Short mmCIF file of C-alpha atoms and ligand atoms in Angstrom, two decimals:
data_model
loop_
_atom_site.label_atom_id
_atom_site.label_comp_id
_atom_site.label_asym_id
_atom_site.label_seq_id
_atom_site.Cartn_x
_atom_site.Cartn_y
_atom_site.Cartn_z
CA MET A 45 0.00 0.00 0.00
CA SER A 46 1.33 3.43 -0.92
CA ASP A 47 2.29 5.78 1.89
CA ILE A 48 1.68 9.31 0.62
CA VAL A 49 3.57 11.69 2.86
CA ILE A 50 2.86 14.97 1.06
CA SER A 51 0.34 15.82 -1.63
CA ALA A 52 -1.04 18.78 -3.58
CA LYS A 53 -4.48 18.83 -5.19
CA ASP A 54 -5.37 21.42 -7.86
CA VAL A 55 -3.02 23.94 -6.28
CA THR A 56 -2.79 27.42 -7.76
CA ARG A 57 -0.82 30.42 -6.59
CA THR A 58 -1.60 33.75 -8.20
CA PHE A 59 0.28 37.02 -7.73
CA MET A 60 -1.08 40.38 -8.88
CA ILE A 61 1.65 42.05 -10.95
CA SER A 62 1.80 45.61 -12.26
CA ALA A 63 1.01 45.60 -15.99
CA GLY A 64 2.77 48.96 -16.51
CA ALA A 65 1.99 52.63 -16.00
CA PHE A 66 -1.78 53.32 -15.97
CA ARG A 67 -2.55 49.70 -16.81
CA GLY A 68 -3.32 48.48 -13.32
CA LYS A 69 -2.48 44.95 -12.27
CA LYS A 70 -2.69 41.58 -13.99
CA PRO A 71 -2.71 38.09 -12.47
CA LEU A 72 0.40 35.95 -12.75
CA HIS A 73 -0.37 32.29 -12.12
CA ALA A 74 3.04 31.16 -10.82
CA VAL A 75 1.55 27.74 -10.07
CA ASN A 76 -1.50 26.88 -12.09
CA GLY A 77 -3.55 23.87 -11.04
CA ILE A 78 -0.91 21.36 -9.95
CA SER A 79 -1.64 18.00 -8.36
CA LEU A 80 1.05 15.65 -7.09
CA GLU A 81 1.66 12.94 -4.54
CA VAL A 82 5.01 12.06 -2.99
CA GLU A 83 5.46 8.64 -1.41
CA ARG A 84 7.56 8.16 1.70
CA GLY A 85 11.19 7.47 0.78
CA ASP A 86 10.84 8.91 -2.73
CA VAL A 87 12.93 11.70 -4.20
CA LEU A 88 10.74 13.86 -6.40
CA ALA A 89 12.69 16.28 -8.59
CA LEU A 90 10.96 19.43 -9.84
CA VAL A 91 12.74 20.56 -13.01
CA GLY A 92 12.21 23.39 -15.45
CA GLU A 93 13.54 26.76 -16.50
CA SER A 94 13.64 29.81 -14.22
CA GLY A 95 10.16 31.19 -13.68
CA CYS A 96 8.36 27.86 -14.19
CA GLY A 97 6.95 27.95 -10.65
CA LYS A 98 9.06 25.29 -8.95
CA THR A 99 10.25 27.55 -6.11
CA THR A 100 6.71 28.89 -5.52
CA LEU A 101 5.45 25.31 -5.35
CA ALA A 102 8.21 24.40 -2.90
CA LYS A 103 7.33 27.37 -0.66
CA MET A 104 3.72 26.20 -0.58
CA LEU A 105 4.80 22.64 0.28
CA LEU A 106 6.88 24.11 3.13
CA GLY A 107 3.85 26.04 4.39
CA LEU A 108 5.64 29.36 3.78
CA LEU A 109 3.09 30.49 1.20
CA PRO A 110 -0.62 29.68 1.20
CA PRO A 111 -2.13 28.46 -2.08
CA SER A 112 -4.62 30.79 -3.77
CA GLN A 113 -6.69 27.68 -4.51
CA GLY A 114 -6.39 23.97 -3.85
CA THR A 115 -5.13 21.94 -0.91
CA ILE A 116 -1.75 20.75 0.27
CA LYS A 117 -1.76 17.86 2.71
CA PHE A 118 0.92 16.42 4.93
CA GLY A 119 0.22 12.86 6.05
CA GLY A 120 -3.40 13.31 4.93
CA GLU A 121 -3.93 16.47 7.00
CA PRO A 122 -4.32 19.89 5.32
CA VAL A 123 -1.14 21.89 5.91
CA SER A 124 -3.31 24.91 6.78
CA ASP A 125 -4.62 22.95 9.83
CA ILE A 126 -1.15 22.01 11.12
CA ASP A 127 0.48 24.22 13.74
CA ARG A 128 3.33 26.17 12.14
CA LEU A 129 5.99 24.97 14.56
CA LYS A 130 4.86 21.38 14.21
CA LEU A 131 4.99 21.68 10.41
CA ALA A 132 8.50 23.14 10.63
CA GLY A 133 9.49 20.00 12.53
CA LEU A 134 8.05 17.78 9.79
CA VAL A 135 9.24 19.58 6.64
CA GLN A 136 12.59 21.34 6.43
CA PRO A 137 14.34 23.21 3.61
CA ILE A 138 17.93 23.14 2.43
CA PHE A 139 18.66 26.23 0.39
CA GLN A 140 20.79 26.74 -2.66
CA ASP A 141 23.42 29.07 -1.28
CA PRO A 142 25.21 28.00 1.90
CA TYR A 143 26.96 31.39 1.92
CA SER A 144 23.79 33.42 2.43
CA SER A 145 21.64 30.86 4.28
CA LEU A 146 23.91 30.75 7.35
CA ASN A 147 24.07 33.67 9.78
CA PRO A 148 27.73 34.82 9.65
CA ARG A 149 27.61 36.06 13.26
CA LYS A 150 26.50 32.73 14.75
CA SER A 151 28.77 29.80 15.52
CA ILE A 152 28.34 26.52 13.65
CA GLY A 153 26.99 24.89 16.82
CA SER A 154 24.50 27.68 17.34
CA ILE A 155 23.31 27.48 13.71
CA ILE A 156 22.88 23.70 13.75
CA THR A 157 21.04 23.63 17.08
CA LEU A 158 18.76 26.61 16.37
CA PRO A 159 15.76 24.38 15.44
CA LEU A 160 16.04 22.60 18.83
CA ARG A 161 15.81 25.92 20.63
CA VAL A 162 12.97 27.17 18.41
CA GLN A 163 11.05 23.96 19.04
CA GLY A 164 11.37 24.62 22.77
CA ASP A 165 13.85 21.95 23.84
CA PRO A 166 14.74 23.33 27.30
CA ASN A 167 17.98 21.45 27.88
CA PRO A 168 21.23 23.15 26.67
CA GLU A 169 23.18 19.93 27.24
CA THR A 170 20.94 18.17 24.73
CA TRP A 171 21.66 20.93 22.21
CA ARG A 172 25.41 20.38 22.39
CA ARG A 173 25.17 16.59 22.25
CA ARG A 174 22.65 16.57 19.39
CA GLY A 175 24.62 19.24 17.54
CA GLU A 176 27.78 17.16 17.69
CA GLU A 177 25.89 14.03 16.66
CA MET A 178 24.53 15.84 13.63
CA MET A 179 28.00 17.16 12.76
CA GLU A 180 29.35 13.65 12.81
CA MET A 181 26.43 12.42 10.72
CA VAL A 182 27.10 14.97 7.97
CA GLY A 183 30.87 14.51 8.04
CA LEU A 184 31.94 17.61 9.99
CA PRO A 185 34.52 17.35 12.77
CA ALA A 186 33.10 18.29 16.20
CA ARG A 187 36.01 20.69 16.72
CA LEU A 188 34.26 23.09 14.32
CA PHE A 189 31.36 23.53 16.79
CA ASN A 190 32.53 26.97 17.90
CA ASN A 191 33.82 28.12 14.51
CA PHE A 192 32.00 30.58 12.25
CA PRO A 193 30.71 30.12 8.68
CA ASN A 194 33.48 32.24 7.13
CA GLN A 195 36.03 29.71 8.43
CA LEU A 196 34.42 26.89 6.43
CA SER A 197 34.52 25.88 2.77
CA GLY A 198 31.38 25.93 0.62
CA GLY A 199 30.96 22.17 0.96
CA GLN A 200 31.34 22.35 4.75
CA ARG A 201 28.76 25.14 4.92
CA GLN A 202 26.28 23.05 2.98
CA ARG A 203 26.92 20.20 5.44
CA VAL A 204 26.05 22.66 8.24
CA ALA A 205 22.81 23.54 6.44
CA ILE A 206 21.98 19.84 6.08
CA ALA A 207 22.71 19.18 9.77
CA ARG A 208 20.47 22.09 10.77
CA ALA A 209 17.66 20.80 8.52
CA LEU A 210 17.83 17.29 9.99
CA ILE A 211 18.36 17.95 13.69
CA ASN A 212 14.65 17.75 14.53
CA ASN A 213 14.14 14.52 12.56
CA PRO A 214 11.92 15.89 9.77
CA GLU A 215 10.06 13.50 7.47
CA VAL A 216 10.41 15.59 4.31
CA VAL A 217 13.33 17.75 3.17
CA ILE A 218 12.91 20.24 0.35
CA CYS A 219 16.27 20.82 -1.32
CA ASP A 220 16.38 23.97 -3.47
CA GLU A 221 19.27 23.58 -5.94
CA PRO A 222 21.34 21.95 -3.18
CA THR A 223 24.62 21.88 -5.10
CA SER A 224 24.43 24.70 -7.64
CA ALA A 225 26.50 27.15 -5.56
CA LEU A 226 29.26 24.60 -4.94
CA ASP A 227 32.44 23.72 -6.81
CA VAL A 228 31.96 20.81 -9.17
CA SER A 229 34.47 18.83 -7.12
CA VAL A 230 32.26 18.87 -4.01
CA GLN A 231 28.85 18.60 -5.70
CA SER A 232 28.93 14.82 -5.92
CA GLN A 233 30.07 14.55 -2.28
CA ILE A 234 27.01 16.52 -1.14
CA LEU A 235 24.69 14.50 -3.40
CA ASN A 236 26.12 11.24 -2.06
CA LEU A 237 25.70 12.51 1.50
CA LEU A 238 22.05 13.37 0.82
CA GLN A 239 21.50 9.92 -0.67
CA ASP A 240 23.12 8.18 2.33
CA LEU A 241 21.11 10.24 4.83
CA ARG A 242 17.87 9.52 2.98
CA LYS A 243 18.43 5.79 3.28
CA GLU A 244 19.68 5.94 6.86
CA LEU A 245 16.89 8.19 8.15
CA ASN A 246 14.08 7.08 5.79
CA LEU A 247 13.69 10.62 4.51
CA THR A 248 11.59 11.87 1.62
CA TYR A 249 13.12 14.55 -0.59
CA ILE A 250 11.68 17.09 -2.96
CA VAL A 251 14.59 18.42 -5.01
CA ILE A 252 14.36 21.57 -7.09
CA SER A 253 16.95 21.63 -9.83
CA HIS A 254 17.61 22.80 -13.34
CA ASN A 255 20.65 20.49 -13.46
CA LEU A 256 19.57 17.26 -15.13
CA ALA A 257 22.76 15.47 -14.09
CA VAL A 258 21.85 16.13 -10.45
CA VAL A 259 18.30 14.95 -11.09
CA GLU A 260 19.45 11.73 -12.74
CA HIS A 261 21.84 11.10 -9.84
CA ILE A 262 19.44 11.61 -6.96
CA ALA A 263 15.78 11.44 -8.04
CA THR A 264 13.38 8.52 -8.13
CA LYS A 265 10.61 10.53 -9.83
CA VAL A 266 10.69 13.68 -11.94
CA ALA A 267 8.03 16.34 -12.48
CA VAL A 268 8.85 18.61 -15.42
CA MET A 269 7.35 22.07 -14.97
CA TYR A 270 6.51 24.68 -17.59
CA LEU A 271 4.71 27.96 -16.92
CA GLY A 272 3.21 26.84 -13.63
CA ARG A 273 2.09 23.37 -14.77
CA ILE A 274 3.58 19.90 -14.48
CA VAL A 275 3.72 18.91 -18.13
CA GLU A 276 5.24 15.45 -17.62
CA GLN A 277 5.78 13.21 -14.61
CA LYS A 278 7.66 9.92 -14.73
CA ASP A 279 10.02 7.73 -12.80
CA VAL A 280 13.57 8.87 -13.39
CA GLU A 281 14.76 5.93 -15.53
CA SER A 282 11.80 6.21 -17.92
CA LEU A 283 12.11 9.96 -18.19
CA PHE A 284 15.76 9.84 -19.22
CA ALA A 285 15.32 6.75 -21.41
CA ALA A 286 12.07 7.75 -23.13
CA PRO A 287 10.95 11.34 -22.55
CA GLU A 288 7.51 11.91 -24.06
CA HIS A 289 6.60 15.58 -23.73
CA PRO A 290 8.34 17.72 -26.39
CA TYR A 291 9.51 20.11 -23.67
CA THR A 292 11.16 17.29 -21.72
CA ARG A 293 12.85 16.14 -24.91
CA ALA A 294 14.12 19.66 -25.59
CA LEU A 295 15.46 19.96 -22.04
CA LEU A 296 17.32 16.67 -22.33
CA ASP A 297 18.62 17.57 -25.80
CA SER A 298 20.03 20.81 -24.42
CA VAL A 299 22.46 19.07 -22.06
CA LEU A 300 26.10 19.48 -23.07
CA THR A 301 28.04 16.25 -23.52
CA PRO A 302 31.72 15.87 -22.55
CA ASP A 303 32.54 14.98 -26.18
CA PRO A 304 33.63 18.20 -27.99
CA SER A 305 32.98 16.59 -31.38
CA MET A 306 29.25 16.62 -30.53
CA GLY A 307 29.30 20.43 -30.65
CA VAL A 308 26.78 22.69 -28.98
CA PRO A 309 23.46 20.88 -28.66
CA ASP A 310 20.40 22.01 -30.60
CA THR A 311 17.88 22.77 -27.90
CA GLN A 312 14.93 23.12 -30.33
CA LEU A 313 13.67 25.82 -27.97
CA GLY A 314 13.65 28.49 -30.64
CA ALA A 315 11.42 31.12 -29.06
CA ALA A 316 12.20 32.75 -25.72
CA TYR A 317 10.50 31.67 -22.52
CA PRO A 318 7.06 33.35 -22.56
CA ASN A 319 6.01 36.14 -20.24
CA PRO A 320 3.93 34.36 -17.57
CA VAL A 321 1.68 37.42 -17.25
CA ASN A 322 0.61 36.89 -20.89
CA PRO A 323 0.94 33.13 -21.41
CA PRO A 324 0.36 31.72 -24.91
CA SER A 325 -3.11 30.36 -25.65
CA GLY A 326 -3.95 26.66 -25.74
CA CYS A 327 -0.83 24.65 -24.92
CA THR A 328 1.45 27.31 -23.43
CA PHE A 329 4.49 25.52 -24.90
CA HIS A 330 3.21 25.77 -28.49
CA PRO A 331 5.37 28.74 -29.67
CA ARG A 332 8.51 26.71 -28.83
CA CYS A 333 7.35 23.21 -29.65
CA ALA A 334 9.02 21.17 -32.40
CA LYS A 335 5.91 18.96 -32.67
CA VAL A 336 3.26 21.70 -32.65
CA MET A 337 -0.03 20.85 -34.41
CA ASP A 338 -2.80 23.13 -35.71
CA HIS A 339 -5.06 22.88 -32.68
CA CYS A 340 -2.26 23.22 -30.08
CA SER A 341 -2.61 27.01 -29.95
CA ALA A 342 -6.37 26.76 -29.38
CA VAL A 343 -6.89 23.87 -26.97
CA ALA A 344 -5.03 23.34 -23.69
CA PRO A 345 -3.96 19.68 -23.37
CA LYS A 346 -5.07 17.55 -20.44
CA ALA A 347 -2.90 15.14 -18.48
CA ILE A 348 -2.83 11.89 -20.45
CA PRO A 349 -1.93 8.77 -18.42
CA ARG A 350 1.33 7.22 -19.61
CA ASP A 351 2.49 4.02 -17.93
CA GLY A 352 1.39 5.05 -14.46
CA ASP A 353 2.41 8.69 -14.86
CA PHE A 354 1.33 11.36 -17.31
CA ALA A 355 2.19 13.81 -20.06
CA GLU A 356 0.17 16.93 -20.84
CA CYS A 357 0.37 16.91 -24.63
CA HIS A 358 -2.07 16.45 -27.51
CA LEU A 359 0.34 13.98 -29.13
CA TYR A 360 -0.99 11.37 -26.72
CA ASP A 361 -4.63 12.46 -26.70
CA GLU A 362 -6.70 10.26 -29.01
CA ASN A 363 -9.37 12.94 -29.39
CA GLU A 364 -7.38 16.16 -29.71
CA GLY A 365 -4.17 14.68 -31.09
CA LYS A 366 -5.96 12.19 -33.35
CA GLY A 367 -3.99 9.45 -31.63
CA ARG A 368 -0.76 10.55 -33.23
CA GLN A 369 2.30 9.30 -31.38
CA ALA A 370 5.56 11.19 -31.02
CA SER A 371 8.26 9.87 -33.31
FE1 LIG B 164 3.66 20.56 -28.51
FE2 LIG B 164 1.05 20.52 -29.01
FE3 LIG B 164 2.11 18.80 -27.26
FE4 LIG B 164 1.93 21.40 -26.68
S1 LIG B 164 0.22 19.99 -27.01
S2 LIG B 164 3.66 20.09 -26.33
S3 LIG B 164 2.32 22.33 -28.65
S4 LIG B 164 2.50 18.90 -29.46
#
């Protein structure tokens, strides 16, 4: 039986944005009707270009931003009904930049044990012991307990951020580009650490990334986002072996290979990313799509089931796409 730890149902988040002088405001649907379920122990990667809504979705899953519409549940309970402190103990973030996410005036020990103090643990001796345990768990020597962030390398700082996120035994960790600010040489160390901790502590991860190599390394499932929608969702092996949505294909085609003779990849994404305040009609990907059909600009595609997951594309819709399959 599946154990859904976190879910979103028809979730939308709208911001009112200035449309220019004397034009008033227009709605920007940063997240536009998303539903997803994450099973315990899974690693769901949210991928897509900047502005696709993945960070807004993550903030809603963390309870930092209420949805404009729809419901987010944690363990079957609406997040809006869960006490904020309790939710912070269940879902924790790890941010992209370990340089700006750590208070430079606080010691490493103080940073790591902050969640214990916020959660009201009254015993300072517990803080020290738990802090050192967490440091050992993430591969930091305990002698750094009284050091400050500027005395640590980027990789060590991200280990501090991971220790802080895990000290209260959360069930879900939302990792926002967890390695993008790090040197390439330490990226794989941090990814391997996250993988080891997930297995050891039975954690569930939601990973936001535009780096497909990171996604392939760490994810079990992938949700590809475009203009506030999930346009394709698949398990990671299937997605990389047989992407179905034209946008997923274009993203994968745009990855540079180590072989210089392959040249610069042809991304097929000819047109620029659309302005989300004025999204294209019908399928919002149609101005950039290599497989666009006549009716794509008029009719928005629905999610079509594909081997247990889905793709939102008329190519797979027997009615709108006339049953035509992608070649
Ligand atoms: Fe391309 Fe049409 Fe599919 Fe949109 S619905 S991705 S435009 S083929």
